PDB file of C-alpha atoms in Angstrom:
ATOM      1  CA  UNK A   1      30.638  21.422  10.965  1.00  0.00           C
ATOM      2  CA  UNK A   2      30.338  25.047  12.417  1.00  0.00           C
ATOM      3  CA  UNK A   3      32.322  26.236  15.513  1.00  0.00           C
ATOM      4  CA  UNK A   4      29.461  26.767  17.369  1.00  0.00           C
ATOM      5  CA  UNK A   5      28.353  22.828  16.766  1.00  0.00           C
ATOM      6  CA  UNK A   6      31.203  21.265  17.190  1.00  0.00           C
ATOM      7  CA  UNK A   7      32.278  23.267  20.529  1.00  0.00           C
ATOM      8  CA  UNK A   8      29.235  22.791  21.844  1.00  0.00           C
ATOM      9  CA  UNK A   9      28.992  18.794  20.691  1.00  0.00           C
ATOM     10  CA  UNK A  10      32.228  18.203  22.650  1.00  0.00           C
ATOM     11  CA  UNK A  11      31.008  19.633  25.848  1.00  0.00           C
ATOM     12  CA  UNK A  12      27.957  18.028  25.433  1.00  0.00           C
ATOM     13  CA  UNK A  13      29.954  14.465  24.781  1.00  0.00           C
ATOM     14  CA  UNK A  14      32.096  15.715  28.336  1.00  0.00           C
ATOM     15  CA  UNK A  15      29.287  15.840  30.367  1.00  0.00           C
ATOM     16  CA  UNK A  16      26.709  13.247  29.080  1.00  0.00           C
ATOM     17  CA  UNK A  17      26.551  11.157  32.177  1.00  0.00           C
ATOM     18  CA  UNK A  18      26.163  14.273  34.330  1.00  0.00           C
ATOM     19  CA  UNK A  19      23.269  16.239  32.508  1.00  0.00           C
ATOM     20  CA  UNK A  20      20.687  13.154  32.925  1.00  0.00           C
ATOM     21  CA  UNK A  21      17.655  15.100  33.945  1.00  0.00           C
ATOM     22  CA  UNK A  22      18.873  17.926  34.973  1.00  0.00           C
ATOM     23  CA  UNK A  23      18.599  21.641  33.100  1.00  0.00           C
ATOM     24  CA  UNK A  24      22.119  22.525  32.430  1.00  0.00           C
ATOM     25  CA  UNK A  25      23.030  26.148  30.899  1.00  0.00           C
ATOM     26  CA  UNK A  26      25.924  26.797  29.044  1.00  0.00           C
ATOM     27  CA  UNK A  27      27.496  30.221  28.661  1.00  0.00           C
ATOM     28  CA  UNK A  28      30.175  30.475  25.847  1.00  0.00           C
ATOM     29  CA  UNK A  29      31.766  33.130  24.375  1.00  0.00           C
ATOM     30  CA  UNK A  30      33.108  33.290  20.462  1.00  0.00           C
ATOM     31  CA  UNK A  31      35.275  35.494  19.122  1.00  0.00           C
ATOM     32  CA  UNK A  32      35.591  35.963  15.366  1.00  0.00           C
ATOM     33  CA  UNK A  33      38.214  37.989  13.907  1.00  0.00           C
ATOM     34  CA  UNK A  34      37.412  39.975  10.696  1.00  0.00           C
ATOM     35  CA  UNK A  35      39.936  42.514  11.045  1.00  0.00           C
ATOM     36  CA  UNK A  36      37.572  43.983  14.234  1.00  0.00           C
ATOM     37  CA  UNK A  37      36.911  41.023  16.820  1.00  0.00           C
ATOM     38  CA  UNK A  38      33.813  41.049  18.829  1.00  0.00           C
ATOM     39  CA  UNK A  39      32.354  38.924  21.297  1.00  0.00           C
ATOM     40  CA  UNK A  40      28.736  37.368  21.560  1.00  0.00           C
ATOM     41  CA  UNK A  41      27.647  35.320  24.363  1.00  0.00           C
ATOM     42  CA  UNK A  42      24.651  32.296  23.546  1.00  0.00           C
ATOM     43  CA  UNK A  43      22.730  30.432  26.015  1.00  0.00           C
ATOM     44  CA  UNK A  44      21.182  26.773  25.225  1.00  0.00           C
ATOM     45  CA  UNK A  45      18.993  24.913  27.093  1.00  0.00           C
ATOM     46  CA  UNK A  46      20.191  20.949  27.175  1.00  0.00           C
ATOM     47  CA  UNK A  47      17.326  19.816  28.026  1.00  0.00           C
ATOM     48  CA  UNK A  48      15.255  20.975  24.607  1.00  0.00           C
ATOM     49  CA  UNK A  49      17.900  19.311  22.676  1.00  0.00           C
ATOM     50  CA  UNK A  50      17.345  15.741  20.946  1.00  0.00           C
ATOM     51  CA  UNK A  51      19.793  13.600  19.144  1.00  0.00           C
ATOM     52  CA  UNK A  52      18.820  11.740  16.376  1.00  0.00           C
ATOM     53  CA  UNK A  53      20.036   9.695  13.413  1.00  0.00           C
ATOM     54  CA  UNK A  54      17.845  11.773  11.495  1.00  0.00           C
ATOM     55  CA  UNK A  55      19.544  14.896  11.935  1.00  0.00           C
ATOM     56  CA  UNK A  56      23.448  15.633  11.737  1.00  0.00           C
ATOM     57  CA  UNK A  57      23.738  17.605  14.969  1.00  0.00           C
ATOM     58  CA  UNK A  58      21.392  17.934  18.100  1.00  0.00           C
ATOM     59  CA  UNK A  59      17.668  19.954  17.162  1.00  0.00           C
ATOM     60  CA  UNK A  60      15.009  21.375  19.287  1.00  0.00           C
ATOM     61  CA  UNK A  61      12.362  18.821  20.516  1.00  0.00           C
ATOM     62  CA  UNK A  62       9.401  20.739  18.723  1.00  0.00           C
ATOM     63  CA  UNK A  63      10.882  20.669  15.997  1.00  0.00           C
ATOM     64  CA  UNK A  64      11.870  17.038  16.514  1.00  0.00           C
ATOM     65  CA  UNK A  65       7.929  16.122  17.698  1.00  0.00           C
ATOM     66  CA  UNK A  66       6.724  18.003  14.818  1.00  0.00           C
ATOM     67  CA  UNK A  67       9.045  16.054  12.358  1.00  0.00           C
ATOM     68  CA  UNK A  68       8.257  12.860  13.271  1.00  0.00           C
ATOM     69  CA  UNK A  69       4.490  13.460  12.980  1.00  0.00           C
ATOM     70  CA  UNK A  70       4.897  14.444   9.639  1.00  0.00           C
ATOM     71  CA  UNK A  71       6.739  11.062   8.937  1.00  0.00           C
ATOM     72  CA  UNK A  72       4.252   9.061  10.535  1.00  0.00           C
ATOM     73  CA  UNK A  73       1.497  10.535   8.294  1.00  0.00           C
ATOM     74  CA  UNK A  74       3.396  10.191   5.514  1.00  0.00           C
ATOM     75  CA  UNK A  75       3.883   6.348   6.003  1.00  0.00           C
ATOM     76  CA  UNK A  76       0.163   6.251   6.242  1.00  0.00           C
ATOM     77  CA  UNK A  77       0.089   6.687   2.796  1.00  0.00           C
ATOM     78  CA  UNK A  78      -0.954   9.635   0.194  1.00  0.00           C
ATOM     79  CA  UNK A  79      -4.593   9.903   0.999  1.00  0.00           C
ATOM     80  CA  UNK A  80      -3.895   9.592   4.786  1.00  0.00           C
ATOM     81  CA  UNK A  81      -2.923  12.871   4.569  1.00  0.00           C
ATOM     82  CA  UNK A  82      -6.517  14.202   3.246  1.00  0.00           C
ATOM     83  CA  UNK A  83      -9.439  16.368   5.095  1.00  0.00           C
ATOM     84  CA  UNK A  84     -12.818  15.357   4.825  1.00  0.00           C
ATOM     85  CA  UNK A  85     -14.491  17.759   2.882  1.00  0.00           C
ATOM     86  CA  UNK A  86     -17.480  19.416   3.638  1.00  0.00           C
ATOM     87  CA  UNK A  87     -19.208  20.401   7.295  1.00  0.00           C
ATOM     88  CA  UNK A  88     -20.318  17.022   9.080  1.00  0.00           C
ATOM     89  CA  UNK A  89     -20.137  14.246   6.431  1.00  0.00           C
ATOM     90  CA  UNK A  90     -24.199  14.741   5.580  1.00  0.00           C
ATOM     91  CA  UNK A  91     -24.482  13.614   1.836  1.00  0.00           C
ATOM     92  CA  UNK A  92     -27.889  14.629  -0.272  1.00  0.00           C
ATOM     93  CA  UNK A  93     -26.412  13.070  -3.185  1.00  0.00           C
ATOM     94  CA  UNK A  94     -24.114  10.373  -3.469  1.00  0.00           C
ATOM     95  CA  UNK A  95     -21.560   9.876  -7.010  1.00  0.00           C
ATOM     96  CA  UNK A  96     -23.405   8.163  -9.394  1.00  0.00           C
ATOM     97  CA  UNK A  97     -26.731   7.708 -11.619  1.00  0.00           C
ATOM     98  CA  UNK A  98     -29.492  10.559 -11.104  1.00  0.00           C
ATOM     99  CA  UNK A  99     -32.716  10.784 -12.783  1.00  0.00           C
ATOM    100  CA  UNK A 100     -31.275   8.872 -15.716  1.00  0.00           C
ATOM    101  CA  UNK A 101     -27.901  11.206 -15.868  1.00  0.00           C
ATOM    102  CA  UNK A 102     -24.272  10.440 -14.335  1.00  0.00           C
ATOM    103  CA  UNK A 103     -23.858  12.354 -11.366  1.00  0.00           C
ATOM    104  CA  UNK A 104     -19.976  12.598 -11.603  1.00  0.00           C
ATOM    105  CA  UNK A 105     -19.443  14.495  -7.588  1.00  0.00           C
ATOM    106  CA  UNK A 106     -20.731  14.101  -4.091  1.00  0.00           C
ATOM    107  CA  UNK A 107     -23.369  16.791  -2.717  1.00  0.00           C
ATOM    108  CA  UNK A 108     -22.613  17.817   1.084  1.00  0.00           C
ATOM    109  CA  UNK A 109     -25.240  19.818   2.858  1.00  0.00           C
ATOM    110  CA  UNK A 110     -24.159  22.825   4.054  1.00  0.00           C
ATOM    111  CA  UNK A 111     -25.740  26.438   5.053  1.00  0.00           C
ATOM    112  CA  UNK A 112     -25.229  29.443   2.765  1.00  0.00           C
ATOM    113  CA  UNK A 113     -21.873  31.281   3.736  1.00  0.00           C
ATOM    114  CA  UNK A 114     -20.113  27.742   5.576  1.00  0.00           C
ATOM    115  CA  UNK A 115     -16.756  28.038   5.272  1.00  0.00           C
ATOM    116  CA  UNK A 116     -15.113  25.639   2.206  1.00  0.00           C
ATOM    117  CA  UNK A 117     -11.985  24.287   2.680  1.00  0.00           C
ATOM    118  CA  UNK A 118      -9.009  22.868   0.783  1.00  0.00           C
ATOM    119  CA  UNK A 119      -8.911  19.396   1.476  1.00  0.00           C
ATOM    120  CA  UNK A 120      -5.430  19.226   0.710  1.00  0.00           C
ATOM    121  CA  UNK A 121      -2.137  21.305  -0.422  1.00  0.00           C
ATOM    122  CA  UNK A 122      -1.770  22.754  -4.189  1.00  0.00           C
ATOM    123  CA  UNK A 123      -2.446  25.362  -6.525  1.00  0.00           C
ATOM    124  CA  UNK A 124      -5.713  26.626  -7.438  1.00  0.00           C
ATOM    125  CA  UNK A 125      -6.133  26.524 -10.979  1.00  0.00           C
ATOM    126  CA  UNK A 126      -9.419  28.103 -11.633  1.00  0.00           C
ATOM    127  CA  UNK A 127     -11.669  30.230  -9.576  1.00  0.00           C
ATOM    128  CA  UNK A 128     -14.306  31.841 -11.844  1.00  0.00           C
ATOM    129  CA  UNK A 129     -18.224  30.404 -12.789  1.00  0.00           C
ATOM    130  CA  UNK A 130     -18.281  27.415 -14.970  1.00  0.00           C
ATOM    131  CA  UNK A 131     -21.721  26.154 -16.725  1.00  0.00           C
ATOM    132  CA  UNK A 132     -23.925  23.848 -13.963  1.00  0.00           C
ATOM    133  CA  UNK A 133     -21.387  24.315 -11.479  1.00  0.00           C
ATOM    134  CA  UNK A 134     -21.678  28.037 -10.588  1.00  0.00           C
ATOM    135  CA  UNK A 135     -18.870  29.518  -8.820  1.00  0.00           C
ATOM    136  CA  UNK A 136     -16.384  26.761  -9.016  1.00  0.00           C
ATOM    137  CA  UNK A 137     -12.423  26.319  -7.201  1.00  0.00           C
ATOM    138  CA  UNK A 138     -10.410  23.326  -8.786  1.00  0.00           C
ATOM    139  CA  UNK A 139      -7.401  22.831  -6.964  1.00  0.00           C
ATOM    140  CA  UNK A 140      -4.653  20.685  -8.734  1.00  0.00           C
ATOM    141  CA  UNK A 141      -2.868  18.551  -6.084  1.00  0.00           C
ATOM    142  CA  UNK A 142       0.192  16.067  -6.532  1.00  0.00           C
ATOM    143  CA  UNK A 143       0.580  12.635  -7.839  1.00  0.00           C
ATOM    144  CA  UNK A 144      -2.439  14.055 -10.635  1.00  0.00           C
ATOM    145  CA  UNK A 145      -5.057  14.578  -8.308  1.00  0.00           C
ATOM    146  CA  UNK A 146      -7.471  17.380  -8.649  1.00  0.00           C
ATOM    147  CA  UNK A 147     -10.684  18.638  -6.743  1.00  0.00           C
ATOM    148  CA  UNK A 148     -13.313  20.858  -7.588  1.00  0.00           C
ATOM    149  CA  UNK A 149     -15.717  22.887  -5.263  1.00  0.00           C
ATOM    150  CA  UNK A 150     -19.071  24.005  -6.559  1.00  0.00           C
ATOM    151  CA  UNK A 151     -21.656  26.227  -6.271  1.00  0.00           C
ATOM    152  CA  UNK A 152     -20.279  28.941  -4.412  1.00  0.00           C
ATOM    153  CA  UNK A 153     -21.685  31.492  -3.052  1.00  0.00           C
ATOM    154  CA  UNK A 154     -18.158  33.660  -2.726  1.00  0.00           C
ATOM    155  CA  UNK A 155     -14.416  33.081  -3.621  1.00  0.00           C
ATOM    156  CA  UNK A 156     -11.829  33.317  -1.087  1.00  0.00           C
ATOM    157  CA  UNK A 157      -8.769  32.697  -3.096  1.00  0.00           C
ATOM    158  CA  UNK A 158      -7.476  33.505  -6.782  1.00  0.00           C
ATOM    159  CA  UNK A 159      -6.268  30.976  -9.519  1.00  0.00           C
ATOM    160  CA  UNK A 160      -2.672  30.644  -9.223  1.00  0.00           C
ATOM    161  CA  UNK A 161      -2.391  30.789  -5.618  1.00  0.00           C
ATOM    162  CA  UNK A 162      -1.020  28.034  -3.387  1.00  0.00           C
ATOM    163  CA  UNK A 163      -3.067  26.674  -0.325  1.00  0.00           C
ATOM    164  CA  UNK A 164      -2.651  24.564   2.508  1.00  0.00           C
ATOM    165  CA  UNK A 165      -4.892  21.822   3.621  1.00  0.00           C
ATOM    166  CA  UNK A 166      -7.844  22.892   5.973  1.00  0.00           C
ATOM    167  CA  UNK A 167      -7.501  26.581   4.110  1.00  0.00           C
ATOM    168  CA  UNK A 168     -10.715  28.623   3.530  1.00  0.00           C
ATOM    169  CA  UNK A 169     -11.105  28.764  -0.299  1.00  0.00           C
ATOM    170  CA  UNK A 170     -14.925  29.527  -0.582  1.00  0.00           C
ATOM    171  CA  UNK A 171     -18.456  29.866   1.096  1.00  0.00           C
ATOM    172  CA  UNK A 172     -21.094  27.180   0.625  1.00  0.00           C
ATOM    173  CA  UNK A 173     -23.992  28.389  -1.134  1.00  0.00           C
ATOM    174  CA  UNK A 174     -26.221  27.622  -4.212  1.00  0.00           C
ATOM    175  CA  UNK A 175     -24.998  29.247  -7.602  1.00  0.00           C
ATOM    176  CA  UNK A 176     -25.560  27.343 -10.989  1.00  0.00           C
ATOM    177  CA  UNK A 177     -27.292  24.284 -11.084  1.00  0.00           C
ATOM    178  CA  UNK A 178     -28.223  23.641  -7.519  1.00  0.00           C
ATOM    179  CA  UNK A 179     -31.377  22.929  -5.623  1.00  0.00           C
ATOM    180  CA  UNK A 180     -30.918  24.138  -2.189  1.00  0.00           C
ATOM    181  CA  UNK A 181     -27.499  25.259  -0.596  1.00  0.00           C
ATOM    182  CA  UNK A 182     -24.716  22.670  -0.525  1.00  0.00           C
ATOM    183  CA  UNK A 183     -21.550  21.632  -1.552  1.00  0.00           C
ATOM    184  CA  UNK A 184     -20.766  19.587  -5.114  1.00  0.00           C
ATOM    185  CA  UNK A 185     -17.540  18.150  -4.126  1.00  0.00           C
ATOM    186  CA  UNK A 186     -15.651  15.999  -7.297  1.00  0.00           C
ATOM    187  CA  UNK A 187     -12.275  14.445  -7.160  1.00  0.00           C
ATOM    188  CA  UNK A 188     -10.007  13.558 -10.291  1.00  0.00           C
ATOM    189  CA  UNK A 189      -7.142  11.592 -11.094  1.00  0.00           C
ATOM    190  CA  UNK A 190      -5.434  11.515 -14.663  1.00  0.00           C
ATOM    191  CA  UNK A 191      -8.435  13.870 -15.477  1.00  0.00           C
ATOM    192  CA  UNK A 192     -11.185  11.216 -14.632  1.00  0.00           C
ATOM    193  CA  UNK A 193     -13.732  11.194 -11.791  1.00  0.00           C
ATOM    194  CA  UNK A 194     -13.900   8.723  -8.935  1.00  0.00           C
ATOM    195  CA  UNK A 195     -16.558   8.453  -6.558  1.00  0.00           C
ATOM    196  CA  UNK A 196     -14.952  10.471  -3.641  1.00  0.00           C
ATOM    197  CA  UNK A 197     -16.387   7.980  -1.328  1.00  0.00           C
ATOM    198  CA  UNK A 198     -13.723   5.560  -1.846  1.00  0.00           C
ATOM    199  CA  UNK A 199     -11.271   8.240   0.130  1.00  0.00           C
ATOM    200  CA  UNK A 200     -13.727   9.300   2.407  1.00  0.00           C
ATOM    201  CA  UNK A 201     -15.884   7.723   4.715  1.00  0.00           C
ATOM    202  CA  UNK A 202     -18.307  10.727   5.156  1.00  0.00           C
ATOM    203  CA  UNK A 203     -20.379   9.451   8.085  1.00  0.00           C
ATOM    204  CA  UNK A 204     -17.655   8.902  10.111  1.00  0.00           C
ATOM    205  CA  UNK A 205     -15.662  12.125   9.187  1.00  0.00           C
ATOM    206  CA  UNK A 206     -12.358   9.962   8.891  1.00  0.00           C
ATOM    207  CA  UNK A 207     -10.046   8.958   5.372  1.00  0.00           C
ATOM    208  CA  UNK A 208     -11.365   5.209   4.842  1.00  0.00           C
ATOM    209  CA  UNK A 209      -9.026   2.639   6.130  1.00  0.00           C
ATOM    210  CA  UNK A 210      -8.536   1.248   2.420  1.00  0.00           C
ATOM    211  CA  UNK A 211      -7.552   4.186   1.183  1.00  0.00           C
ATOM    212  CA  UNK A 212      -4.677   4.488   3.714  1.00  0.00           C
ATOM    213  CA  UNK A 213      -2.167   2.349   1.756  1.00  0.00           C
ATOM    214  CA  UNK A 214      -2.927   2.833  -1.637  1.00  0.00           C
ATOM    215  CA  UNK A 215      -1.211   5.912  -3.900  1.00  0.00           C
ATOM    216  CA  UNK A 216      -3.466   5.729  -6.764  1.00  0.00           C
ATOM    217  CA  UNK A 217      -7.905   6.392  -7.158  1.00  0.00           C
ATOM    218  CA  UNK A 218      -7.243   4.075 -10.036  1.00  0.00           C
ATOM    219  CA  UNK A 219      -5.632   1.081  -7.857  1.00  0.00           C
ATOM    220  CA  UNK A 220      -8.384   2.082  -4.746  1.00  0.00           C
ATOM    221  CA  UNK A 221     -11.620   2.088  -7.022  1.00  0.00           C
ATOM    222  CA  UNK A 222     -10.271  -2.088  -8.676  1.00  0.00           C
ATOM    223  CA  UNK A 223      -9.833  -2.960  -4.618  1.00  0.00           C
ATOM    224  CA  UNK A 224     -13.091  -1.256  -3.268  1.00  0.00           C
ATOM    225  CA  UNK A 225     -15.548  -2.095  -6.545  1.00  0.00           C
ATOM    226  CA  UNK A 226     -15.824  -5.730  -5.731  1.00  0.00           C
ATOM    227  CA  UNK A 227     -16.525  -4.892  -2.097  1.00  0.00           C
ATOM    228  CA  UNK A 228     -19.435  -3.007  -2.369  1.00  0.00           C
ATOM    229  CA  UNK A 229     -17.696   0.065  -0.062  1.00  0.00           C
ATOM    230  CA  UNK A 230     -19.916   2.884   1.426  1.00  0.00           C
ATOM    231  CA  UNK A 231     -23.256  -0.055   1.417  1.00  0.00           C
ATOM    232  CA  UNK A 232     -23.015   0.446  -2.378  1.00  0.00           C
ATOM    233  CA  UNK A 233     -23.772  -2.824  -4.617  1.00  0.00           C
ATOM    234  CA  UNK A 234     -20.391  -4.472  -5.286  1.00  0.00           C
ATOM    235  CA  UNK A 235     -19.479  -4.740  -8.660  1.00  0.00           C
ATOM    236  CA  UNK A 236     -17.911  -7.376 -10.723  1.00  0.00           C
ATOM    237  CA  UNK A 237     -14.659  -6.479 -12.918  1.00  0.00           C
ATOM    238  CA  UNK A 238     -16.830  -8.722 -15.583  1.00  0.00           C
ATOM    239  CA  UNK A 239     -20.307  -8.906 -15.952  1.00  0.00           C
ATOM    240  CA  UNK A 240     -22.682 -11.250 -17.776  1.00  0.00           C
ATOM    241  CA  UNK A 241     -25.229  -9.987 -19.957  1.00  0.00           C
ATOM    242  CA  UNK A 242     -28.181 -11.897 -18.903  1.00  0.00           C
ATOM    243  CA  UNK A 243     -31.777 -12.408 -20.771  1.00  0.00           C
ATOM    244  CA  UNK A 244     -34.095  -8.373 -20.470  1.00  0.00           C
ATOM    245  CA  UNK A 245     -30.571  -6.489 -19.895  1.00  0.00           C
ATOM    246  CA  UNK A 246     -29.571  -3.584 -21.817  1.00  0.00           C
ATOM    247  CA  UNK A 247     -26.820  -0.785 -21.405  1.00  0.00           C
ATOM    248  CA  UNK A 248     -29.211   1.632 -19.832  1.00  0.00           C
ATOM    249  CA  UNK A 249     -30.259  -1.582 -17.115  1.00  0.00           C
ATOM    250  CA  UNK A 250     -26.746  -2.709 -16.492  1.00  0.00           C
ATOM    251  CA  UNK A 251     -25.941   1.153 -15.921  1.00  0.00           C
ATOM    252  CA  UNK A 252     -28.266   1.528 -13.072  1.00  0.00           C
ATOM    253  CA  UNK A 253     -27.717  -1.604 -11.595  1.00  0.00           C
ATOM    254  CA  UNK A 254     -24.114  -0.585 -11.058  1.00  0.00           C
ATOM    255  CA  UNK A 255     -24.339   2.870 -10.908  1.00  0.00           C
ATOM    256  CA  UNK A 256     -22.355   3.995 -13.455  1.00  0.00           C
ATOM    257  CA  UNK A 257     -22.823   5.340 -16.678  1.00  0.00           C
ATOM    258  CA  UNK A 258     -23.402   4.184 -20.466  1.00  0.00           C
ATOM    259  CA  UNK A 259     -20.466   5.902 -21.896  1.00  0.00           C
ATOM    260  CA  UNK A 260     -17.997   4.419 -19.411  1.00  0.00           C
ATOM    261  CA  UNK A 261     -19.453   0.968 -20.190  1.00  0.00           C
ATOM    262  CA  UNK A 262     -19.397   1.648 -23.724  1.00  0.00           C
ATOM    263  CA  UNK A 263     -15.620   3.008 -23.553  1.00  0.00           C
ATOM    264  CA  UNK A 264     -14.470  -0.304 -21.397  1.00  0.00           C
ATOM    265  CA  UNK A 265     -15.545  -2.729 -23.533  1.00  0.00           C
ATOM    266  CA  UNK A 266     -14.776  -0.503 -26.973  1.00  0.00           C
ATOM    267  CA  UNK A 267     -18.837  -0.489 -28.094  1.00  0.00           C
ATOM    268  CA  UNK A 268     -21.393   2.138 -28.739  1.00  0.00           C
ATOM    269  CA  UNK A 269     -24.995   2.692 -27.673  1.00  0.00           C
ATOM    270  CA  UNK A 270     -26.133   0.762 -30.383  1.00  0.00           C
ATOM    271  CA  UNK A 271     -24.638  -1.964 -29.934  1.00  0.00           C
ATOM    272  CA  UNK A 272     -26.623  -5.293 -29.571  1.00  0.00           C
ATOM    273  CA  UNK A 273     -26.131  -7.220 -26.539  1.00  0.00           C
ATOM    274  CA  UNK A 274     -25.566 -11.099 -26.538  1.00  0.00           C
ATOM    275  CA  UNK A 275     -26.587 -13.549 -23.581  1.00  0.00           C
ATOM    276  CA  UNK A 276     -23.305 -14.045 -21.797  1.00  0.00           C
ATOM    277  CA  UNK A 277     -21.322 -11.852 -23.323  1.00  0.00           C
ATOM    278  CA  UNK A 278     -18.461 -10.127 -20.742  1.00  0.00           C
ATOM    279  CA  UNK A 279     -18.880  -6.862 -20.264  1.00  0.00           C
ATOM    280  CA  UNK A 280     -15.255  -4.941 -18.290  1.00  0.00           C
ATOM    281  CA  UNK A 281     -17.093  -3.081 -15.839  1.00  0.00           C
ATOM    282  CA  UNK A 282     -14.058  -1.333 -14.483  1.00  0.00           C
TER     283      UNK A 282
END
């Protein structure tokens, strides 16, 4: 332990039943000899000092207040720590089938030059136009996470630097495929999409409560499908093809798309269909 800690631990210990609420000052002097001694004097304040088992000598109570926040949102779980993206939680157009194509993000309204932020810490590893998105950030996050922000009407950061959540990265606006100004928002884990609503519940600008204790989009979307979250149509993990269905039917029931129907259950396009036969929907 340093001088300084211990000296000033023991004289703490000393006077522990006297210092109870009051604003004691301590004035100590240390001299170090390195072949020229000098003195310097240090004043503490007692009464900004915590102990705690968390910590091997006595810290600062902001520091202390601003530590245990950060532990309690941690034990909320990985997506507990998430912003809601976006400027008021208004969605145009939700994940899913659109005009007969997969829509694989979540269109937010917002006004040309809103501010677009990071809805979480990491590295931005690309920055530049990409085809039907327009000016597109992807930011790579931990635990394989990754989010992209499209149709931009300006850049506010450069691929390979590292941002904090609630950082401006971009301005809203309308470039590449886009009718109208807003943002296309997509999430990714393991490099596949999930339906962002399963994080966040948009209309109420909050992380959704069964998202708080769950680490993975993978484990969240088997939990939330049957459910029918967001007033979506619940899914089953199996499905039974019944008499007029067909992978284009069964697709827009469940909003999702042929391929991923098609890669779950190892078929093709062409494949013909039997009356009750299982189909893995996720």
């Amino acid at each position: 332990m340093h001088i300084l800690e211990l000296f000033f631990s023991l004289v703490l210990l000393k006077n522990q039943k006297q210092m109870a609420g009051k604003k004691i000052i301590i004035l100590f002097f240390l001299l170090i000899t390195l072949g020229i001694g000098h003195s310097r004097a240090q004043y503490v304040n007692t009464d900004s000092l915590v102990f705690s088992s968390d910590f091997p000598h006595p810290v600062n109570i902001n520091f202390y207040n601003a530590f245990k926040s950060k532990e309690e949102i941690k034990k909320g779980g990985y997506f507990s720590q998430f912003l809601v993206p976006g400027n008021g939680g208004n969605i145009i157009s939700p994940y899913g089938l659109r005009s007969g194509r997969m829509h694989y993000g979540t269109d937010i309204k917002m006004e040309k030059g809103d501010t677009v932020s990071a809805v979480f810490d990491g590295y931005i590893v690309s920055s530049s136009y990409g085809r039907g998105f327009g000016n597109l950030i992807v930011i790579q996050h931990e635990n394989n996470i990754t989010t992209y922000y499209a149709h931009l009407s300006a850049y506010l950061v450069k691929a390979g630097a590292w941002v904090e959540k609630g950082e401006p990265i971009g301005l809203a606006g309308s470039t590449g495929r886009a009718k109208g100004s807003h943002l296309h928002f997509e999430i990714h884990e393991d490099e596949k999409t999930f339906d962002s609503e399963l994080v966040f519940d948009y209309a109420n600008q909050q992380i959704r409560k069964d998202a708080k204790h769950v680490e993975t989009l993978a484990a969240l979307h088997k939990e939330l499908k049957p459910q029918g979250y967001a007033k979506k149509v619940a899914v089953p993990e199996f499905y039974k093809v019944c008499p007029g269905d067909s992978l284009w039917i069964i697709s827009r029931k469940f909003k999702t798309s042929i391929n991923e129907i098609c890669r779950l259950n190892q078929i093709t396009e062409n494949t013909v269909l039997q009356i009750g036969q299982p189909l893995r929907m996720y």
